[in-house]
PDB file of C-alpha atoms in Angstrom:
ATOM      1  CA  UNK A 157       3.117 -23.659 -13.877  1.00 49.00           C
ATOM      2  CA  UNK A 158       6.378 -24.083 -11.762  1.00 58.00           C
ATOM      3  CA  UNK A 159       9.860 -22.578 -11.822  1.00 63.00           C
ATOM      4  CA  UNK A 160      12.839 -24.404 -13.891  1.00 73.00           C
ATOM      5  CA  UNK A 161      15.245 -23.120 -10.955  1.00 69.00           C
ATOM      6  CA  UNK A 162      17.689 -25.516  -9.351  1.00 77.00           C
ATOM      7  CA  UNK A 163      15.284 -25.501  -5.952  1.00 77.00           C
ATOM      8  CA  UNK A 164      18.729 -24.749  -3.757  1.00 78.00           C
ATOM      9  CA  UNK A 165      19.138 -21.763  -6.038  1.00 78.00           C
ATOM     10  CA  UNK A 166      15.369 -20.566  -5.307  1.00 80.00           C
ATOM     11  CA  UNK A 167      15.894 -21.040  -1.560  1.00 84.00           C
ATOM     12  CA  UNK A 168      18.650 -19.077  -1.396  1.00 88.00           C
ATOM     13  CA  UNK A 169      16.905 -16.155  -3.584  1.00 86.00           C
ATOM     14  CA  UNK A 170      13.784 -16.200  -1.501  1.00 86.00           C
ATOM     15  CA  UNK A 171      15.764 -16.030   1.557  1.00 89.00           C
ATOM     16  CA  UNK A 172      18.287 -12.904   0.469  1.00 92.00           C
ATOM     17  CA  UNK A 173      14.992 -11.591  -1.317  1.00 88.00           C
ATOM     18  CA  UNK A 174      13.138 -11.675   2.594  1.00 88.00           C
ATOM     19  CA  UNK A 175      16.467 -10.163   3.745  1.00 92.00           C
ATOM     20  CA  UNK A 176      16.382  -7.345   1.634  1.00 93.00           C
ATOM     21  CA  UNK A 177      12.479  -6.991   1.692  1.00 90.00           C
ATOM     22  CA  UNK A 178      12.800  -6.670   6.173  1.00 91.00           C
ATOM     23  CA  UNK A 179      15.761  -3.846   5.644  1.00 95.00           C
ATOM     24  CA  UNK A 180      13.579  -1.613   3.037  1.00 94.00           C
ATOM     25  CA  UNK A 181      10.606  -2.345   5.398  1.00 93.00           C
ATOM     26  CA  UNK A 182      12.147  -1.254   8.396  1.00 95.00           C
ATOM     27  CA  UNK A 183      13.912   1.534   6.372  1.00 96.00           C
ATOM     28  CA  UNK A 184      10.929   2.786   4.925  1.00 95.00           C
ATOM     29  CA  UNK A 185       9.733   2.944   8.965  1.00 96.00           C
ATOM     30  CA  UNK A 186      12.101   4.800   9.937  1.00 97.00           C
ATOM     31  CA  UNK A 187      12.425   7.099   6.962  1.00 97.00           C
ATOM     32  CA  UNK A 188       8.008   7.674   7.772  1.00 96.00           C
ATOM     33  CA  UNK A 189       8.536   8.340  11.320  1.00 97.00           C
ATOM     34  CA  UNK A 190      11.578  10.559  10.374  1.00 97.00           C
ATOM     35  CA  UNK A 191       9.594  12.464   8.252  1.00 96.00           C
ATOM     36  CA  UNK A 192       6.437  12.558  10.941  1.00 96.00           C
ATOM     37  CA  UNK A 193       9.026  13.997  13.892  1.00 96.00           C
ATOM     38  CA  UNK A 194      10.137  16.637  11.394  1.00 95.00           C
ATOM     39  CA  UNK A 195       6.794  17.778   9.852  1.00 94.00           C
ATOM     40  CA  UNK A 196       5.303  18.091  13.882  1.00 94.00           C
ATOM     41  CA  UNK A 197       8.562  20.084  14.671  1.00 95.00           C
ATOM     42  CA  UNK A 198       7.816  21.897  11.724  1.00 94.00           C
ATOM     43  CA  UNK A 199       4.243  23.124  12.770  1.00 94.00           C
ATOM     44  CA  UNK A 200       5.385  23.582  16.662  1.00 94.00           C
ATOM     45  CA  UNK A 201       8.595  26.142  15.323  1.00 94.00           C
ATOM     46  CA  UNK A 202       5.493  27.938  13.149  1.00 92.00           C
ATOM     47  CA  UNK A 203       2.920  27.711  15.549  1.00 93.00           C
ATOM     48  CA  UNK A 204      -0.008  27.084  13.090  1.00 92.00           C
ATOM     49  CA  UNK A 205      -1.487  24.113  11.700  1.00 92.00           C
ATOM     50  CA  UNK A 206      -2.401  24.397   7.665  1.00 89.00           C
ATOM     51  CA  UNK A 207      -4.218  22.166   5.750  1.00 86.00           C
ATOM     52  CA  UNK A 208      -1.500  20.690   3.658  1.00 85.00           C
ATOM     53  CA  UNK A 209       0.799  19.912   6.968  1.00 90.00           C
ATOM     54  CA  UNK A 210      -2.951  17.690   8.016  1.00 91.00           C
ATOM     55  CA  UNK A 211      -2.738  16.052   4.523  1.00 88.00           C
ATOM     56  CA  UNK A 212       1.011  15.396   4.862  1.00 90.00           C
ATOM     57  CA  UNK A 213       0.517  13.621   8.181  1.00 92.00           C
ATOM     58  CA  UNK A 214      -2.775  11.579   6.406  1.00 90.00           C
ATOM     59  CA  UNK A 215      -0.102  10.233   3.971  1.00 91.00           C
ATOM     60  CA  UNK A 216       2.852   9.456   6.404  1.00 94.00           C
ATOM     61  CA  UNK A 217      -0.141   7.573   8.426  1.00 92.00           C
ATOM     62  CA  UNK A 218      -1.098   5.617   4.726  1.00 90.00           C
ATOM     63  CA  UNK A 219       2.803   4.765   4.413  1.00 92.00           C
ATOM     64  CA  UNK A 220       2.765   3.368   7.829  1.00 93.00           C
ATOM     65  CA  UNK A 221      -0.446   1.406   6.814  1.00 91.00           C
ATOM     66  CA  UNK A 222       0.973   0.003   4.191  1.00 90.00           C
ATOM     67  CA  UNK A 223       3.976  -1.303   5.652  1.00 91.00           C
ATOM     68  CA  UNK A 224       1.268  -2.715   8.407  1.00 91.00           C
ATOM     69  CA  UNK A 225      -0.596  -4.301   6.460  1.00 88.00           C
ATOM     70  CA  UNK A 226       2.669  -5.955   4.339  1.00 87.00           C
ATOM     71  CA  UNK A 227       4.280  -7.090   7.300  1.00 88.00           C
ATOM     72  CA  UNK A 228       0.252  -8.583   8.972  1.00 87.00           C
ATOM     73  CA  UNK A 229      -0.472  -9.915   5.993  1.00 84.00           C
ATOM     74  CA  UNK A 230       2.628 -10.291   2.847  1.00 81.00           C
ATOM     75  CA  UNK A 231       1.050  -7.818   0.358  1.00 80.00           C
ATOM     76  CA  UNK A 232      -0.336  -4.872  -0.028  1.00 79.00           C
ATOM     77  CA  UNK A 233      -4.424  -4.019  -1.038  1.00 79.00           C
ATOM     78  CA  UNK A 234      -4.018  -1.814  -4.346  1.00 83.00           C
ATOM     79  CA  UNK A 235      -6.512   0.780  -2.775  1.00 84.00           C
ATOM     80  CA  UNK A 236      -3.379   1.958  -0.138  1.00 86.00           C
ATOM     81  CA  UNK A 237      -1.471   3.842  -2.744  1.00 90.00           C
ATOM     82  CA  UNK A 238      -4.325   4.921  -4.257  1.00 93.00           C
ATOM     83  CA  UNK A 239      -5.306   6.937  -0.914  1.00 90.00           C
ATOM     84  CA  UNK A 240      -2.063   8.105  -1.078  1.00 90.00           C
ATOM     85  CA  UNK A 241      -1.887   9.276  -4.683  1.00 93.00           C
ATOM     86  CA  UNK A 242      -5.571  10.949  -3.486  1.00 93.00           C
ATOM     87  CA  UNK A 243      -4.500  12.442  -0.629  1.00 90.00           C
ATOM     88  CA  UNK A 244      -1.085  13.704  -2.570  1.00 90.00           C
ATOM     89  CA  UNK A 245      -3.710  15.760  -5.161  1.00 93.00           C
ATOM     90  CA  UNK A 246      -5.414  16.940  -2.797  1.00 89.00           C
ATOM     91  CA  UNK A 247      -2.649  18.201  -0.739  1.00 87.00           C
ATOM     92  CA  UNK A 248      -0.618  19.739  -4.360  1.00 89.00           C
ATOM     93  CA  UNK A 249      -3.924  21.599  -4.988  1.00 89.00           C
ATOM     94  CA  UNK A 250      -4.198  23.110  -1.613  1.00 85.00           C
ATOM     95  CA  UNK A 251      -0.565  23.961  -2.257  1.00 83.00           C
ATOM     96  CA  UNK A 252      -0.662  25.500  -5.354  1.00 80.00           C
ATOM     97  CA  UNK A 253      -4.252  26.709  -5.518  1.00 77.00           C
ATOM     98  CA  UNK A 254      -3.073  30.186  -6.079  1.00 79.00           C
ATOM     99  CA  UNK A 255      -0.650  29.333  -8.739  1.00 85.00           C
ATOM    100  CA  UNK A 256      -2.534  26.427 -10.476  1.00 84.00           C
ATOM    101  CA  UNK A 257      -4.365  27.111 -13.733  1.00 86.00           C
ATOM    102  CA  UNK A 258      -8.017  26.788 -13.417  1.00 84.00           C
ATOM    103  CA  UNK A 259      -7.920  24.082 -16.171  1.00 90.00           C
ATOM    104  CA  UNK A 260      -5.288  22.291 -14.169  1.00 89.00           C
ATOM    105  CA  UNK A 261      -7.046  21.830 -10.825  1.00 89.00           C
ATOM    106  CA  UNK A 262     -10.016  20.406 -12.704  1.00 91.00           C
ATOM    107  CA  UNK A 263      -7.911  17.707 -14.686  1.00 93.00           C
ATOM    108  CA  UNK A 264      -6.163  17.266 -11.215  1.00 93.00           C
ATOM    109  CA  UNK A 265     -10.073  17.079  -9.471  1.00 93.00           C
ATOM    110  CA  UNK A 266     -10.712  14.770 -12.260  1.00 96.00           C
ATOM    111  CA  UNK A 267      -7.792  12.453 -11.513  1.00 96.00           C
ATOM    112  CA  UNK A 268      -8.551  11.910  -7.901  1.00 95.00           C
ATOM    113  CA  UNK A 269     -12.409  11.568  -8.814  1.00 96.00           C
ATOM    114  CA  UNK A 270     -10.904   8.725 -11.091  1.00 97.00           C
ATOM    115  CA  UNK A 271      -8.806   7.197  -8.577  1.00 96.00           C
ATOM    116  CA  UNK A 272     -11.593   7.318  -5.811  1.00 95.00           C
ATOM    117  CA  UNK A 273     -14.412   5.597  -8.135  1.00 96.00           C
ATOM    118  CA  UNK A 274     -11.229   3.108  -8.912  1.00 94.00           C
ATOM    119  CA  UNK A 275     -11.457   2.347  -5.240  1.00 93.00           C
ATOM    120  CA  UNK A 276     -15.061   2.008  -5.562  1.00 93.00           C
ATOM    121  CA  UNK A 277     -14.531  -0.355  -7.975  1.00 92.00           C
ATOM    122  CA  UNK A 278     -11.960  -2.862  -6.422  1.00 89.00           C
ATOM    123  CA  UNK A 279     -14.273  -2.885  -2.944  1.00 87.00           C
ATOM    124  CA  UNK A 280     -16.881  -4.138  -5.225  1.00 89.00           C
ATOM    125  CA  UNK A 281     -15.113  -6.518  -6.679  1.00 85.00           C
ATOM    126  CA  UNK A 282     -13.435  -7.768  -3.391  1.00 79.00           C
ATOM    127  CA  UNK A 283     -17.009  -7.881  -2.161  1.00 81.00           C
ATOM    128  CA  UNK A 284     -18.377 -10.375  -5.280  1.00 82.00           C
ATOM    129  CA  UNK A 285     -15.039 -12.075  -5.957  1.00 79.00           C
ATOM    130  CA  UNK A 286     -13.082 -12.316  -2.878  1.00 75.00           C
ATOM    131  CA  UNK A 287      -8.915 -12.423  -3.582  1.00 63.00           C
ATOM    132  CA  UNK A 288      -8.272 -15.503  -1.368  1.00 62.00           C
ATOM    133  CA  UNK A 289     -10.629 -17.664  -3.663  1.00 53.00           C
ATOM    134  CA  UNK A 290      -9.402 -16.481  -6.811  1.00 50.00           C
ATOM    135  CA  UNK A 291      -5.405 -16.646  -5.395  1.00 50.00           C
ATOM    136  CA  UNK A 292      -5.945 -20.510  -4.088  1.00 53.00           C
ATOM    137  CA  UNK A 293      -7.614 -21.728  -7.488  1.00 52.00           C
ATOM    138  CA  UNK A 294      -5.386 -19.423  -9.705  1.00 51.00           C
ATOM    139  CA  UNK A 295      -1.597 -19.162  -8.156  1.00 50.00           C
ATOM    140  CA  UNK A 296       0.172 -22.617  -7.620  1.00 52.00           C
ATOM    141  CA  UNK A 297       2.215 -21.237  -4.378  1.00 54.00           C
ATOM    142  CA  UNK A 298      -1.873 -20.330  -2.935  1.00 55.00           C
ATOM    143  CA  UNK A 299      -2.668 -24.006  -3.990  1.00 58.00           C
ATOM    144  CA  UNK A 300       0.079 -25.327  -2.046  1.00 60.00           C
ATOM    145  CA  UNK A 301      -0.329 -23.006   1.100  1.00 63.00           C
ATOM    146  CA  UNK A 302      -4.142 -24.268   1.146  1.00 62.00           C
ATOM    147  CA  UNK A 303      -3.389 -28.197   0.759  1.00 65.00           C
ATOM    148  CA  UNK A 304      -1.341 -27.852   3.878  1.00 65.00           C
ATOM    149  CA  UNK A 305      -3.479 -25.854   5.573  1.00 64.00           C
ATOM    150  CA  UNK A 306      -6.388 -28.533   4.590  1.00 61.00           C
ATOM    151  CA  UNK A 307      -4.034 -31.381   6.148  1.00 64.00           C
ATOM    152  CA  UNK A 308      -2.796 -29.601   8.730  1.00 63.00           C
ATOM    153  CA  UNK A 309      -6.483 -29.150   9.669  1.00 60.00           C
ATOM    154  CA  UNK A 310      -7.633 -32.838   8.947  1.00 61.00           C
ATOM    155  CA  UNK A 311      -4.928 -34.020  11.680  1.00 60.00           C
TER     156      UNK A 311
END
């Protein structure tokens, strides 16, 4: 199923689109590492290490992953921002664990039990139905990418 764009017009989007896409990439770098500088200048001025600053650092290393993994590869597994939202409960929990209603920090336990077995659940099925096979007989832009990579092979 192809586009009914003008094919100049599509070029040009793609390009600007790749434009765009490198300057929130690099942004969201910088914005990680930003945020990494301040939270280690944050536990040197204190002098003490908590739980939630080791959490914090586990998700500015999953943002960096991601971003990784984007720029190796040109997408993103589903299971990053899952970690993330994980590692997020676990860290508004340890947070709040004094505050939090008993009720809430199960439901919130819950969630992130939910979100882990989720994980569970696409490494299975990455395992018995691999994306790349699925992509190159489903999405016609996969198709195309793996007929030139059959003739570029053949020559």
């Amino acid at each position: 199923m192809g586009t009914k764009l003008p094919e100049s017009f599509s070029k040009i989007f793609l390009k600007i689109y790749h434009i765009v896409e490198a300057i929130l990439l690099v942004a969201i770098t910088l914005a990680t590492l930003f945020a990494i500088g301040n939270e280690f200048l944050h536990v040197f001025t204190e002098q003490s290490v908590l739980l939630t600053d080791i959490l914090l650092m586990f998700i500015y290393l999953e943002v960096l992953s991601m971003v990784q993994q984007f720029v190796t590869n040109g997408k993103i597994p589903v299971r990053y921002p899952i970690y993330i939202a994980i590692m997020a409960i676990a860290r508004y929990i340890t947070l709040g664990m004094k505050e939090l209603d008993g009720v809430f920090v199960v439901w919130l336990s819950l969630s992130a039990l939910i979100l882990a077995i989720a994980t569970i659940v696409i490494r299975v099925g990455h395992y018995f139905w691999p994306y790349e096979t699925i992509a190159k007989r489903c999405h016609p832009l996969d198709k195309k990418r793996a007929e030139q990579e059959n003739r570029e092979e053949r020559e």
